[in-house]
XYZ file of C-alpha atoms in Angstrom:
283
model
C -40.200 -12.473 18.686
C -39.743 -11.784 22.386
C -39.980 -15.393 23.535
C -36.707 -16.239 21.822
C -33.330 -14.597 22.088
C -31.839 -12.925 19.085
C -29.419 -15.860 18.670
C -32.222 -18.468 18.697
C -34.263 -16.461 16.196
C -31.242 -16.322 13.868
C -30.721 -20.084 14.347
C -34.354 -20.901 13.357
C -34.107 -18.653 10.281
C -30.750 -20.226 9.320
C -32.145 -23.760 9.715
C -35.080 -22.970 7.446
C -32.947 -21.120 4.905
C -30.418 -23.911 4.521
C -33.240 -26.453 3.923
C -35.680 -24.479 1.766
C -33.681 -21.797 -0.027
C -35.831 -20.819 -3.056
C -38.474 -23.508 -2.475
C -39.372 -27.053 -1.560
C -39.466 -28.368 -5.149
C -40.905 -31.764 -4.147
C -43.962 -30.250 -2.462
C -44.309 -27.505 -5.067
C -44.532 -29.901 -7.999
C -45.995 -33.070 -6.438
C -48.514 -31.751 -3.841
C -51.599 -29.714 -4.926
C -51.541 -26.142 -3.714
C -55.029 -26.327 -2.227
C -54.566 -29.647 -0.464
C -54.950 -29.590 3.340
C -53.995 -32.262 5.837
C -53.871 -33.217 9.486
C -50.633 -34.571 10.833
C -48.973 -35.398 14.104
C -45.444 -35.792 15.503
C -45.068 -38.789 17.768
C -42.478 -40.635 19.729
C -40.889 -43.790 18.361
C -38.872 -44.308 21.592
C -39.130 -43.592 25.219
C -37.506 -40.385 26.472
C -37.926 -36.786 27.689
C -39.255 -34.027 25.513
C -37.539 -30.683 24.770
C -37.733 -28.101 22.009
C -41.506 -27.846 21.681
C -41.633 -24.042 21.386
C -38.909 -24.068 18.671
C -40.699 -26.709 16.626
C -43.972 -24.720 16.854
C -42.124 -21.646 15.689
C -40.728 -23.489 12.679
C -44.159 -24.416 11.431
C -45.461 -20.854 12.035
C -42.608 -19.318 10.053
C -43.181 -21.580 7.150
C -46.961 -20.830 7.175
C -48.741 -18.563 9.624
C -52.038 -20.150 8.748
C -50.977 -23.656 10.115
C -52.885 -24.632 13.241
C -50.702 -26.501 15.666
C -51.245 -27.942 19.101
C -48.663 -29.034 21.629
C -49.895 -32.191 23.214
C -46.767 -32.565 25.434
C -44.452 -29.915 26.898
C -40.746 -29.671 27.566
C -39.794 -31.994 30.408
C -42.612 -34.413 29.840
C -41.767 -38.090 29.738
C -42.582 -39.861 26.457
C -43.529 -43.407 25.708
C -43.528 -45.031 22.326
C -46.547 -43.783 20.335
C -47.228 -40.624 22.378
C -48.239 -37.622 20.302
C -46.106 -34.564 20.700
C -47.689 -32.114 18.312
C -50.822 -32.173 16.240
C -50.903 -30.061 13.080
C -53.602 -28.902 10.605
C -53.035 -26.842 7.473
C -51.692 -26.841 3.991
C -50.023 -30.100 3.028
C -47.224 -28.353 1.290
C -46.394 -26.215 4.313
C -46.503 -29.227 6.700
C -44.075 -31.140 4.515
C -41.791 -28.196 4.023
C -41.434 -27.563 7.786
C -41.296 -31.156 8.797
C -37.531 -31.890 8.745
C -36.439 -28.660 10.312
C -38.983 -28.984 13.133
C -37.967 -32.607 13.748
C -34.222 -31.722 13.736
C -34.750 -29.352 16.565
C -37.095 -31.614 18.512
C -35.015 -34.817 18.095
C -31.668 -33.131 18.988
C -32.978 -31.262 22.027
C -35.108 -34.219 23.260
C -32.014 -36.440 22.980
C -30.181 -34.054 25.336
C -33.074 -33.942 27.776
C -33.389 -37.758 27.677
C -29.593 -38.175 28.247
C -29.677 -35.733 31.157
C -32.613 -37.483 32.828
C -30.582 -40.741 33.028
C -27.795 -39.002 34.974
C -30.229 -37.172 37.175
C -32.015 -40.433 38.032
C -28.820 -41.953 39.212
C -28.160 -39.171 41.690
C -31.525 -39.400 43.484
C -31.152 -39.369 47.211
C -27.938 -37.281 47.148
C -27.425 -33.542 47.189
C -25.488 -33.579 43.876
C -26.926 -31.606 40.948
C -26.082 -32.578 37.369
C -24.445 -29.664 35.452
C -23.877 -29.138 31.737
C -20.758 -27.586 30.300
C -19.758 -25.386 27.397
C -19.297 -28.504 25.177
C -22.270 -27.590 23.042
C -23.051 -27.367 19.409
C -21.877 -23.990 18.093
C -24.862 -21.680 17.856
C -27.178 -24.089 19.813
C -25.913 -23.345 23.392
C -29.009 -21.618 24.711
C -31.309 -24.291 23.345
C -29.141 -27.168 24.422
C -28.852 -25.780 27.924
C -32.561 -25.341 28.091
C -32.866 -29.000 27.101
C -30.584 -29.955 30.008
C -33.031 -28.223 32.387
C -35.968 -29.993 30.733
C -34.166 -33.225 31.604
C -33.759 -32.267 35.242
C -30.236 -30.871 35.092
C -28.794 -27.559 36.085
C -27.002 -24.949 33.895
C -23.329 -24.205 34.545
C -21.964 -20.884 33.148
C -23.311 -19.884 29.837
C -19.904 -18.708 28.519
C -16.616 -17.142 29.406
C -18.309 -14.001 30.422
C -20.520 -15.029 33.304
C -18.275 -16.988 35.692
C -14.518 -16.943 36.133
C -13.249 -20.501 35.915
C -9.570 -20.703 36.689
C -8.191 -23.997 35.349
C -4.796 -25.586 35.517
C -3.461 -23.704 32.552
C -4.572 -20.381 34.079
C -2.979 -21.404 37.425
C 0.345 -22.228 35.740
C 0.277 -18.901 33.964
C -0.504 -17.031 37.142
C 2.049 -19.090 39.125
C 1.474 -17.793 42.677
C -1.451 -18.057 45.115
C -0.930 -14.447 46.163
C -1.274 -13.242 42.612
C -4.455 -15.317 42.239
C -5.946 -13.830 45.402
C -5.143 -10.275 44.166
C -6.858 -11.180 40.848
C -9.949 -12.459 42.628
C -10.216 -9.305 44.717
C -9.937 -7.143 41.601
C -12.523 -9.165 39.702
C -14.989 -8.977 42.609
C -14.451 -5.198 42.648
C -14.982 -4.733 38.993
C -17.603 -7.356 38.468
C -19.307 -8.148 41.755
C -21.954 -10.387 40.138
C -19.388 -12.728 38.615
C -18.608 -15.887 40.609
C -15.233 -17.440 40.840
C -14.381 -21.171 40.438
C -10.906 -22.655 40.865
C -9.848 -26.038 39.482
C -8.005 -28.302 41.890
C -6.009 -31.319 40.673
C -5.120 -32.488 44.123
C -6.016 -32.129 47.781
C -3.096 -29.819 48.496
C -4.625 -27.374 46.087
C -8.045 -27.852 47.667
C -6.504 -26.934 51.016
C -4.866 -23.751 49.524
C -8.116 -22.696 47.778
C -10.155 -23.209 50.982
C -8.028 -20.567 52.650
C -8.594 -17.980 49.928
C -11.224 -15.245 49.947
C -13.857 -14.781 47.318
C -13.805 -18.409 45.952
C -17.344 -19.575 45.231
C -16.619 -23.004 43.798
C -13.784 -25.509 43.739
C -13.704 -27.955 40.838
C -12.339 -31.351 41.807
C -10.732 -32.420 38.497
C -10.369 -36.111 37.826
C -10.153 -37.059 41.508
C -11.143 -40.464 42.732
C -14.023 -40.920 45.046
C -11.851 -41.202 48.187
C -10.173 -37.922 47.360
C -13.518 -36.281 46.826
C -14.802 -37.533 50.203
C -11.784 -36.044 51.803
C -12.348 -32.772 49.985
C -15.927 -32.580 51.274
C -14.602 -33.286 54.806
C -12.003 -30.499 54.391
C -14.632 -28.035 53.275
C -16.961 -28.811 56.130
C -20.475 -27.403 56.457
C -19.620 -24.039 54.880
C -17.328 -22.639 52.243
C -17.069 -22.966 48.499
C -19.366 -25.432 46.743
C -17.578 -28.455 45.358
C -17.930 -29.606 41.703
C -16.751 -32.946 40.430
C -15.502 -33.189 36.888
C -13.813 -35.718 34.746
C -14.407 -39.421 34.286
C -18.204 -39.000 34.742
C -20.459 -41.424 32.888
C -23.549 -43.461 33.649
C -21.422 -46.151 35.425
C -19.547 -43.724 37.720
C -21.958 -40.910 38.398
C -23.857 -42.586 41.272
C -20.677 -43.244 43.205
C -19.454 -39.674 42.597
C -22.764 -38.238 43.883
C -22.417 -40.321 47.041
C -19.192 -38.609 47.959
C -21.164 -35.531 49.082
C -20.093 -33.049 46.322
C -22.592 -30.363 45.423
C -22.334 -30.606 41.611
C -21.238 -33.003 38.877
C -20.460 -31.560 35.494
C -20.999 -33.838 32.508
C -19.870 -32.782 29.081
C -21.579 -35.849 27.622
C -25.026 -34.360 28.346
C -24.633 -32.327 25.220
C -21.645 -33.483 23.169
C -22.660 -37.209 23.214
C -26.434 -37.091 23.276
C -28.199 -39.329 20.714
C -31.230 -37.781 18.962
C -34.525 -39.102 20.249
C -36.510 -40.974 17.562
C -39.503 -38.833 16.662
C -41.541 -38.880 13.390
C -44.272 -36.972 11.612
C -47.172 -38.838 10.108
C -50.202 -37.688 8.162
C -53.521 -38.728 9.711
C -56.013 -40.770 7.660
């Protein structure tokens, strides 16, 4: 499959294997082999949809003869009762694929829904809501796609695509001069990799603004007044500023109004509640 990465393909196969193994014994023994049905997946709560293509693929891998139609797409808003997918085919196959398809849809739609709440609270500001690496192991690509479906923006995918120098790295490096030398070497060796430095206070912000090759400064656990000051210190040009720490649905609006460019929120993924979706047979 070209539409999915190798990691996602493996994840779908693993999810089906762990559920089915050597057969769905309930369907095999209690549902006639020649029985066909129509079914649909629908929303039992308001939210934002994500994971449609993965759910479609689950049904297809269980039975290539199943006919399935996506009524809604990733990023669409859902109201209670809205149909998401409509399915026709062997009753056994529909029942066998049901839980795995729903697991993907519910988890990813929960992330999209959670993200959309944060995004709504930043309307009218320049701040973009970012995800983090606080994802379910093996699910990162899908969960980050769900963040985008909810209106958010992806931060780095992993340790390999952005240098993010945090307080522990700074302590280990010890000197600004050594950090500057390391940045120059990284930019020489890997010119496409951006550099982000974590600042715990405004003195560090001031130091980092004087350095070369810094693309982002992360304002870690600063209060709103400190972030306003950091934005003033940066001026109209320079590294983009990312707020992190203490971000929740109560605080995010005030943080966005400080003028920062980005707000990273680990809760988008690590604390998302699955959206309530269900499969019902028609008729």
